[in-house]
Amino acid sequence: MKRPILIHPDPRLKKHCDPVADLSDDLRKLADDMLETMYDAPGIGLAAPQIGILQRLIVLDCVKEEDGPARPLVMFNPKVVASSDEINVYEEGCLSIPDQYAEVTRPKMVQVQWIDQSGNEQSEEFDGLWATCVQHEIDHLDGKLFIDYLKPLKRQMITRKMQKLKRERART
């Protein structure tokens, strides 16, 4: 089931999320809903707070090739356990900040640990776009948005655009 995506500014997007203590069928269903919502948007990542759920859960799939096999990942309680000194600059966007993009500097490679939908611990090294995406989504779990990396003036400009967008959507 597709879920509505919160638009910045929304106080829930700035909250620190609680760890998932126990995997329930409801949480597995939530992860499936989040994947459906992300693919429909379309996007390459989605964090639970973006749909108003303050739990440490993210989904992502950074396969860009049209004919490439999908690689949906569901991560409960993800955390970066190591990162490279080498950095990457990507133009990032966010489903909660539609049609706004800015260059963000992050580590080029990260090692991430998480619990999968079966309750198993996983660990993987991500590089390039996958590394950027997983860091962006984990930031959401800590109440941090990609615009928080920007200079104040640019951040304020984007926030004002989002406030205007929310007012326009409220009228329709």
mmCIF file of N, CA and C in Angstrom, residues 35 38-39 42-47 50 57-64 71-73 75 78 80 88-95 104-110 112 126-141 144-146 149:
data_model
loop_
_atom_site.group_PDB
_atom_site.id
_atom_site.type_symbol
_atom_site.label_atom_id
_atom_site.label_comp_id
_atom_site.label_asym_id
_atom_site.label_seq_id
_atom_site.Cartn_x
_atom_site.Cartn_y
_atom_site.Cartn_z
ATOM 1 N N LEU A 35 8.746 0.270 0.178
ATOM 2 C CA LEU A 35 9.320 -0.022 -1.142
ATOM 3 C C LEU A 35 8.344 0.379 -2.249
ATOM 4 N N MET A 38 8.321 4.132 -2.492
ATOM 5 C CA MET A 38 9.573 4.626 -3.076
ATOM 6 C C MET A 38 9.591 4.415 -4.590
ATOM 7 N N TYR A 39 9.262 3.211 -5.032
ATOM 8 C CA TYR A 39 9.272 2.927 -6.473
ATOM 9 C C TYR A 39 8.255 3.796 -7.211
ATOM 10 N N PRO A 42 8.977 8.462 -8.336
ATOM 11 C CA PRO A 42 9.928 7.389 -8.083
ATOM 12 C C PRO A 42 11.157 7.929 -7.352
ATOM 13 N N GLY A 43 11.743 7.062 -6.525
ATOM 14 C CA GLY A 43 12.952 7.430 -5.808
ATOM 15 C C GLY A 43 13.853 6.223 -5.659
ATOM 16 N N ILE A 44 15.028 6.450 -5.037
ATOM 17 C CA ILE A 44 15.985 5.353 -4.834
ATOM 18 C C ILE A 44 16.165 5.033 -3.357
ATOM 19 N N GLY A 45 15.490 5.789 -2.488
ATOM 20 C CA GLY A 45 15.577 5.524 -1.059
ATOM 21 C C GLY A 45 14.417 6.179 -0.333
ATOM 22 N N LEU A 46 14.050 5.600 0.806
ATOM 23 C CA LEU A 46 12.975 6.159 1.629
ATOM 24 C C LEU A 46 13.216 5.714 3.072
ATOM 25 N N ALA A 47 13.049 6.655 3.992
ATOM 26 C CA ALA A 47 13.199 6.357 5.416
ATOM 27 C C ALA A 47 11.838 6.452 6.092
ATOM 28 N N GLN A 50 9.921 9.655 6.822
ATOM 29 C CA GLN A 50 9.354 10.360 5.669
ATOM 30 C C GLN A 50 7.881 10.020 5.460
ATOM 31 N N LEU A 57 14.154 2.453 10.210
ATOM 32 C CA LEU A 57 13.899 1.590 9.057
ATOM 33 C C LEU A 57 14.091 2.402 7.793
ATOM 34 N N ILE A 58 14.901 1.865 6.864
ATOM 35 C CA ILE A 58 15.068 2.492 5.555
ATOM 36 C C ILE A 58 14.942 1.428 4.472
ATOM 37 N N VAL A 59 14.578 1.875 3.282
ATOM 38 C CA VAL A 59 14.585 1.014 2.101
ATOM 39 C C VAL A 59 15.341 1.755 0.997
ATOM 40 N N LEU A 60 16.003 0.996 0.134
ATOM 41 C CA LEU A 60 16.687 1.621 -0.989
ATOM 42 C C LEU A 60 16.871 0.629 -2.126
ATOM 43 N N ASP A 61 17.016 1.189 -3.306
ATOM 44 C CA ASP A 61 17.339 0.433 -4.506
ATOM 45 C C ASP A 61 17.936 1.421 -5.492
ATOM 46 N N CYS A 62 19.256 1.363 -5.637
ATOM 47 C CA CYS A 62 19.959 2.341 -6.475
ATOM 48 C C CYS A 62 20.278 1.814 -7.865
ATOM 49 N N VAL A 63 19.658 0.715 -8.289
ATOM 50 C CA VAL A 63 19.860 0.218 -9.648
ATOM 51 C C VAL A 63 19.187 1.192 -10.600
ATOM 52 N N LYS A 64 19.986 1.814 -11.481
ATOM 53 C CA LYS A 64 19.462 2.847 -12.361
ATOM 54 C C LYS A 64 19.144 2.329 -13.768
ATOM 55 N N ARG A 71 17.239 -4.290 -7.021
ATOM 56 C CA ARG A 71 17.931 -4.804 -5.837
ATOM 57 C C ARG A 71 17.400 -4.077 -4.608
ATOM 58 N N PRO A 72 16.128 -4.350 -4.243
ATOM 59 C CA PRO A 72 15.567 -3.671 -3.080
ATOM 60 C C PRO A 72 16.231 -4.146 -1.790
ATOM 61 N N LEU A 73 16.656 -3.177 -0.982
ATOM 62 C CA LEU A 73 17.224 -3.490 0.324
ATOM 63 C C LEU A 73 16.329 -2.905 1.406
ATOM 64 N N MET A 75 16.429 -2.222 5.485
ATOM 65 C CA MET A 75 17.375 -2.177 6.593
ATOM 66 C C MET A 75 16.690 -1.697 7.868
ATOM 67 N N PRO A 78 19.855 0.396 10.697
ATOM 68 C CA PRO A 78 21.125 0.488 9.966
ATOM 69 C C PRO A 78 22.085 1.453 10.664
ATOM 70 N N VAL A 80 26.272 3.087 10.075
ATOM 71 C CA VAL A 80 27.570 3.120 9.401
ATOM 72 C C VAL A 80 28.617 2.756 10.441
ATOM 73 N N ASN A 88 33.125 11.883 -1.924
ATOM 74 C CA ASN A 88 32.390 11.987 -3.176
ATOM 75 C C ASN A 88 31.441 13.171 -3.051
ATOM 76 N N VAL A 89 31.190 13.821 -4.169
ATOM 77 C CA VAL A 89 30.193 14.880 -4.201
ATOM 78 C C VAL A 89 29.096 14.429 -5.157
ATOM 79 N N TYR A 90 27.868 14.340 -4.644
ATOM 80 C CA TYR A 90 26.719 13.967 -5.470
ATOM 81 C C TYR A 90 25.671 15.054 -5.368
ATOM 82 N N GLU A 91 24.964 15.253 -6.473
ATOM 83 C CA GLU A 91 23.810 16.135 -6.429
ATOM 84 C C GLU A 91 22.665 15.310 -5.847
ATOM 85 N N GLU A 92 22.265 15.656 -4.625
ATOM 86 C CA GLU A 92 21.235 14.900 -3.925
ATOM 87 C C GLU A 92 19.881 15.581 -4.034
ATOM 88 N N GLY A 93 18.855 14.755 -3.975
ATOM 89 C CA GLY A 93 17.482 15.210 -3.895
ATOM 90 C C GLY A 93 16.810 14.385 -2.813
ATOM 91 N N CYS A 94 15.548 14.656 -2.562
ATOM 92 C CA CYS A 94 14.848 13.957 -1.489
ATOM 93 C C CYS A 94 13.355 13.957 -1.795
ATOM 94 N N LEU A 95 12.699 12.826 -1.566
ATOM 95 C CA LEU A 95 11.260 12.743 -1.816
ATOM 96 C C LEU A 95 10.471 13.674 -0.901
ATOM 97 N N VAL A 104 26.153 17.553 -2.238
ATOM 98 C CA VAL A 104 26.487 17.215 -0.854
ATOM 99 C C VAL A 104 27.745 16.349 -0.887
ATOM 100 N N THR A 105 28.664 16.637 0.023
ATOM 101 C CA THR A 105 29.913 15.884 0.136
ATOM 102 C C THR A 105 29.773 14.857 1.253
ATOM 103 N N ARG A 106 30.081 13.602 0.917
ATOM 104 C CA ARG A 106 30.005 12.503 1.895
ATOM 105 C C ARG A 106 31.160 11.538 1.621
ATOM 106 N N PRO A 107 31.440 10.629 2.581
ATOM 107 C CA PRO A 107 32.436 9.596 2.311
ATOM 108 C C PRO A 107 32.052 8.775 1.069
ATOM 109 N N LYS A 108 33.066 8.441 0.256
ATOM 110 C CA LYS A 108 32.829 7.706 -0.992
ATOM 111 C C LYS A 108 32.381 6.268 -0.724
ATOM 112 N N MET A 109 32.926 5.664 0.352
ATOM 113 C CA MET A 109 32.579 4.279 0.684
ATOM 114 C C MET A 109 32.213 4.189 2.154
ATOM 115 N N VAL A 110 31.203 3.357 2.458
ATOM 116 C CA VAL A 110 30.810 3.119 3.855
ATOM 117 C C VAL A 110 30.522 1.636 4.071
ATOM 118 N N VAL A 112 28.147 -0.693 6.259
ATOM 119 C CA VAL A 112 26.885 -0.547 6.981
ATOM 120 C C VAL A 112 26.470 -1.896 7.560
ATOM 121 N N PHE A 126 29.333 -0.264 0.789
ATOM 122 C CA PHE A 126 28.679 0.430 -0.314
ATOM 123 C C PHE A 126 29.611 1.495 -0.860
ATOM 124 N N ASP A 127 29.504 1.722 -2.173
ATOM 125 C CA ASP A 127 30.376 2.659 -2.867
ATOM 126 C C ASP A 127 29.522 3.557 -3.758
ATOM 127 N N GLY A 128 30.033 4.736 -4.073
ATOM 128 C CA GLY A 128 29.386 5.611 -5.048
ATOM 129 C C GLY A 128 27.969 5.999 -4.659
ATOM 130 N N LEU A 129 27.045 5.861 -5.619
ATOM 131 C CA LEU A 129 25.655 6.260 -5.398
ATOM 132 C C LEU A 129 25.020 5.487 -4.242
ATOM 133 N N TRP A 130 25.306 4.188 -4.142
ATOM 134 C CA TRP A 130 24.752 3.386 -3.049
ATOM 135 C C TRP A 130 25.211 3.936 -1.696
ATOM 136 N N ALA A 131 26.497 4.313 -1.601
ATOM 137 C CA ALA A 131 27.030 4.871 -0.352
ATOM 138 C C ALA A 131 26.347 6.189 -0.021
ATOM 139 N N THR A 132 26.188 7.040 -1.017
ATOM 140 C CA THR A 132 25.518 8.324 -0.802
ATOM 141 C C THR A 132 24.084 8.103 -0.344
ATOM 142 N N CYS A 133 23.374 7.214 -1.023
ATOM 143 C CA CYS A 133 21.968 6.970 -0.709
ATOM 144 C C CYS A 133 21.790 6.412 0.697
ATOM 145 N N VAL A 134 22.590 5.425 1.067
ATOM 146 C CA VAL A 134 22.413 4.813 2.392
ATOM 147 C C VAL A 134 22.743 5.832 3.490
ATOM 148 N N GLN A 135 23.744 6.684 3.268
ATOM 149 C CA GLN A 135 24.064 7.720 4.262
ATOM 150 C C GLN A 135 22.936 8.749 4.356
ATOM 151 N N HIS A 136 22.375 9.123 3.214
ATOM 152 C CA HIS A 136 21.255 10.078 3.164
ATOM 153 C C HIS A 136 20.064 9.524 3.956
ATOM 154 N N GLU A 137 19.748 8.252 3.745
ATOM 155 C CA GLU A 137 18.596 7.656 4.430
ATOM 156 C C GLU A 137 18.856 7.484 5.927
ATOM 157 N N ILE A 138 20.059 7.079 6.304
ATOM 158 C CA ILE A 138 20.383 6.955 7.732
ATOM 159 C C ILE A 138 20.307 8.332 8.399
ATOM 160 N N ASP A 139 20.734 9.379 7.683
ATOM 161 C CA ASP A 139 20.598 10.745 8.218
ATOM 162 C C ASP A 139 19.148 11.028 8.617
ATOM 163 N N HIS A 140 18.193 10.590 7.767
ATOM 164 C CA HIS A 140 16.771 10.804 8.085
ATOM 165 C C HIS A 140 16.413 10.233 9.455
ATOM 166 N N LEU A 141 17.011 9.107 9.797
ATOM 167 C CA LEU A 141 16.699 8.448 11.073
ATOM 168 C C LEU A 141 17.201 9.263 12.272
ATOM 169 N N LYS A 144 18.090 14.421 10.254
ATOM 170 C CA LYS A 144 18.936 15.282 9.433
ATOM 171 C C LYS A 144 18.530 15.157 7.967
ATOM 172 N N LEU A 145 18.399 16.296 7.299
ATOM 173 C CA LEU A 145 18.045 16.343 5.882
ATOM 174 C C LEU A 145 19.262 16.767 5.060
ATOM 175 N N PHE A 146 19.258 16.468 3.762
ATOM 176 C CA PHE A 146 20.412 16.833 2.952
ATOM 177 C C PHE A 146 20.626 18.338 2.925
ATOM 178 N N TYR A 149 23.232 20.183 5.154
ATOM 179 C CA TYR A 149 24.638 20.275 4.764
ATOM 180 C C TYR A 149 24.921 21.564 3.983
#
